[in-house]
Every structure is written in structure tokens, then in C-alpha cells.
Short mmCIF file of C-alpha atoms in Angstrom, two decimals:
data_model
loop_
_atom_site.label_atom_id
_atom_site.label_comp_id
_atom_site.label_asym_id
_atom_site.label_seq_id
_atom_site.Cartn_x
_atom_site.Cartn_y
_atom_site.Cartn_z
CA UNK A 153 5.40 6.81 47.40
CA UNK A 154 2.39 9.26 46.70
CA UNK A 155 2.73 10.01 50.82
CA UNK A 156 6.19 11.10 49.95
CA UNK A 157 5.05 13.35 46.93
CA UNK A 158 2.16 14.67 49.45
CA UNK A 159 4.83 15.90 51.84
CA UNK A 160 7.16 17.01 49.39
CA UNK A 161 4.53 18.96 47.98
CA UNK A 162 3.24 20.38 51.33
CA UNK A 163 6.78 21.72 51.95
CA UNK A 164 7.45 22.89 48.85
CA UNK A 165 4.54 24.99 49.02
CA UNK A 166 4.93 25.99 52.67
CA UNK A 167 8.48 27.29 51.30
CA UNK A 168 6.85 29.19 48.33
CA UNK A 169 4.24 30.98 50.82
CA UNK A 170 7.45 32.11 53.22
CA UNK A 171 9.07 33.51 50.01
CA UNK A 172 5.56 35.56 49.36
CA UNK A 173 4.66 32.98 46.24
CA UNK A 174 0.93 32.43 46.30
CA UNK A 175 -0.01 30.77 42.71
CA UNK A 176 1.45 26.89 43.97
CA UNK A 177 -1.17 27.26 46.27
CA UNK A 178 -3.63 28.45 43.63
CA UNK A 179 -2.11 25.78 41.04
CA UNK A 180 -2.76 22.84 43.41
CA UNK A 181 -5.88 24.24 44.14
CA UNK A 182 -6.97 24.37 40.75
CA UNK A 183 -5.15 21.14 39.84
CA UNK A 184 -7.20 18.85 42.77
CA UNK A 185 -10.75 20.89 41.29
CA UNK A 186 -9.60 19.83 37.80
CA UNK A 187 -9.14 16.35 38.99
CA UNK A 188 -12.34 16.07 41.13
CA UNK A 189 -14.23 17.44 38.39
CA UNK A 190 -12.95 14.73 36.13
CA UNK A 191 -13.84 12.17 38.21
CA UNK A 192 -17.04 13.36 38.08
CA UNK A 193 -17.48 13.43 34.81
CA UNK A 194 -16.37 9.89 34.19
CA UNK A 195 -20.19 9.18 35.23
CA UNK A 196 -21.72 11.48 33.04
CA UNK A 197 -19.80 9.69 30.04
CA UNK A 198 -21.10 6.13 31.58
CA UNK A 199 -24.94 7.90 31.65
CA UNK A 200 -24.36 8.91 28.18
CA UNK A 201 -22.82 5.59 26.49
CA UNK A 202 -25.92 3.55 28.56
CA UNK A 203 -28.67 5.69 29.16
CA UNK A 204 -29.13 4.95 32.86
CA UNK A 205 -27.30 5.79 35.68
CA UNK A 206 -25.70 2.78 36.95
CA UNK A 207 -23.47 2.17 39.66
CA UNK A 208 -23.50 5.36 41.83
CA UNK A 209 -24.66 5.29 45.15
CA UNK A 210 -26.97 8.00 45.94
CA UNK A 211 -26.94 8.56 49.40
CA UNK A 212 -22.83 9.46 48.80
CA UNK A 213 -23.75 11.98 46.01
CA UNK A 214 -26.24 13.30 48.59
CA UNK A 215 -23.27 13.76 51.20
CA UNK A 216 -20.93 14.82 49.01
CA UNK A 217 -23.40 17.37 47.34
CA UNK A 218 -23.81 18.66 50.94
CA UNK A 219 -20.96 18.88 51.82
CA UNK A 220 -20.15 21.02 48.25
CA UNK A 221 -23.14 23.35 49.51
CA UNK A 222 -22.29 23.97 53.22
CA UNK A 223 -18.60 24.58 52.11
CA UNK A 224 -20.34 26.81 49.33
CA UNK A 225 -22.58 29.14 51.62
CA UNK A 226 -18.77 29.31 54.29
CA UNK A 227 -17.22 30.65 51.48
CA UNK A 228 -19.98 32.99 51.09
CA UNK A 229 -20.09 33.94 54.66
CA UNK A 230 -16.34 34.54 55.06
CA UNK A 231 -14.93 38.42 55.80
CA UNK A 232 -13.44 38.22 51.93
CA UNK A 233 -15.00 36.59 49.35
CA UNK A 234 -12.95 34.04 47.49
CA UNK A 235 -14.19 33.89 44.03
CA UNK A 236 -11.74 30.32 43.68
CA UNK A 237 -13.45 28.49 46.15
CA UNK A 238 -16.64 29.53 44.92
CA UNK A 239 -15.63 28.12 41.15
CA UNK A 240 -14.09 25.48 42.93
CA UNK A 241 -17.20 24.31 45.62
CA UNK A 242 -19.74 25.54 42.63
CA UNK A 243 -18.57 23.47 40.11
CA UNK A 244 -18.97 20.18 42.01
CA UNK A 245 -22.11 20.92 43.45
CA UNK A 246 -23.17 21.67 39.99
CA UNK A 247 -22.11 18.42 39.10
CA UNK A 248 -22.99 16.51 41.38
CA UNK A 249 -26.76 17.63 41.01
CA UNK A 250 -26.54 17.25 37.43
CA UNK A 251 -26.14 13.43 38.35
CA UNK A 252 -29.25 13.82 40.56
CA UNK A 253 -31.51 14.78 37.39
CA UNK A 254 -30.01 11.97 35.56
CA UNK A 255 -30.88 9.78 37.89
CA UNK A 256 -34.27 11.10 37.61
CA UNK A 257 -34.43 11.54 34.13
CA UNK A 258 -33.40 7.99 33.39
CA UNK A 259 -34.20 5.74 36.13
CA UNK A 260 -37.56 6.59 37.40
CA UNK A 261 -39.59 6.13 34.90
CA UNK A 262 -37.97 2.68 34.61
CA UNK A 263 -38.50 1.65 38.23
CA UNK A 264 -42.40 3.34 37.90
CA UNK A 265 -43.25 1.17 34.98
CA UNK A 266 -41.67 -2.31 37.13
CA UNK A 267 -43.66 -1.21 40.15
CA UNK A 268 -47.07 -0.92 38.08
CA UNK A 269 -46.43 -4.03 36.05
CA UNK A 270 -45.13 -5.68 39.39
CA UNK A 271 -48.79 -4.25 40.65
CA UNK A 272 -50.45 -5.84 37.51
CA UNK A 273 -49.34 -8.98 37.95
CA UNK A 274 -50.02 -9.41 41.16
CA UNK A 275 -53.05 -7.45 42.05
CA UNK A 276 -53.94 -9.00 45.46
CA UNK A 277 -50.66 -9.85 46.81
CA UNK A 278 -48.99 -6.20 49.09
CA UNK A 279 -47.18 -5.81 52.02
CA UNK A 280 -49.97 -4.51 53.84
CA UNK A 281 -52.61 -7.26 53.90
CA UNK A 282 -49.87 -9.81 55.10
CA UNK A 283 -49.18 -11.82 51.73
CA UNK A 284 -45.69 -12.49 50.68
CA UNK A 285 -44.45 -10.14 48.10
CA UNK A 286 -42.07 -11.82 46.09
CA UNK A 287 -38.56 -10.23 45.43
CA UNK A 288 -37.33 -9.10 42.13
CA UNK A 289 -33.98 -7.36 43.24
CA UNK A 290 -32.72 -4.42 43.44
CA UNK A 291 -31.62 -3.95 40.32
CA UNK A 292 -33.81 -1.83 37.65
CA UNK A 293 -31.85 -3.14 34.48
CA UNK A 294 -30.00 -5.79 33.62
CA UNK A 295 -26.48 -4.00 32.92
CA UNK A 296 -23.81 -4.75 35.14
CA UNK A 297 -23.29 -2.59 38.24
CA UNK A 298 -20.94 -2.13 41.53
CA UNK A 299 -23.84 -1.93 43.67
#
């Protein structure tokens, strides 16, 4: 069913461009940015409500940051600047490194203070001199998470 909308859609604006109608382009444009942009900011709620950042993989936010950026610096680079793309590519790249200092802000001090009680409690015992280090997960709270 939402493949059907899709090429309804595509067709419908296809049929607007031939008839020299550019803002259903613009309006799905805008519409997907809005929508991206929300899903985004579902995670900033979850940081807020619980103080951590829980749940997101950072190695996608990474990629997806990039790609955000190189599409960024191609808008720059093309013949005619498109100020909508920039909003558009700016606005998630934004967001997506505003997750980054989250992540920073609220889970590394966390994970520091584990590794230096960890180190505390078991000041003879490392990786490098061959003893067994003993695992305490990967987790760095107890809160539930999709990871």
C-alpha cells in the first residue's frame, strides 16, 4: 500500500513539473525533512526524560552524520546554490551532532568513573600482563536498551 502511494506520488509530481508546478516538489521535500527531523528528535526527548543516551548506535549516527556533511559541502559545490538543501542537509547534521555531545555529556563520565572503580577493585588484574579481566557488559546503566 505505501509502494502504491510512493508511485502515485512520484507521478503526480512528475505531472506537476510537466505543467511548470515546482512547490510539490518543494512540499515533499520539506515534508520528508520535517519527518526526518522528527525522528530525530524522538531521541533527544528519550535523553531528556533519562538523562543518558540510551539505545542509539553510534557508529550509524557517525554514517548518517557523514553522509548529512558530504551531501552538505555537494550542495555547496553545485553551479547554483540551493538554500533548501542546505536547511534541509544542515538541519540533520545539526542534529545529529547534537546527539554526539549528548552522548558525551552524559555517558562518559559514567563509563570513566566504572573503568576507575573497575581499576580500583582490581588493581593487579589487566589485559596486558595476561590475567583474566572479568566482564561486566556492555551496558553503562541499568535502563533498558535495544542494543
Amino acid at each position: 500500500m505505501m509502494g502504491g502511494i510512493q508511485a502515485g506520488l512520484i507521478f503526480a509530481i512528475e505531472h506537476a513539473k510537466a505543467e511548470g508546478l515546482h512547490w510539490p516538489s518543494i512540499l515533499m521535500a520539506v515534508a520528508s525533512a520535517t519527518l526526518l527531523a522528527a525522528g530525530v528528535m524522538r531521541h533527544y526527548w528519550d535523553i531528556y526524560v533519562h538523562r543518558t543516551v540510551r539505545g542509539i548506535s553510534f557508529i550509524f549516527v557517525g554514517i548518517d552524520a557523514l553522509g548529512d556533511l558530504f551531501s552538505l559541502v555537494s550542495v555547496v559545490f553545485q553551479p547554483r546554490l540551493d538554500i533548501l538543501g542546505l536547511v534541509i542537509y544542515g538541519t540533520e547534521l545539526v542534529l545529529w551532532i547534537g546527539i554526539f555531545v549528548c552522548g558525551a555529556y552524559y555517558n562518559l563520565p559514567t563509563w570513566y568513573a566504572a573503568k576507575k572503580k573497575e581499576e580500583r577493585s582490581n588493581p593487579g588484574v589487566s589485559e596486558s600482563d595476561g590475567g583474566a579481566v572479568v566482564a561486566s557488559g556492555i551496558a553503562l546503566h541499568d535502563l533498558p536498551s535495544s542494543t
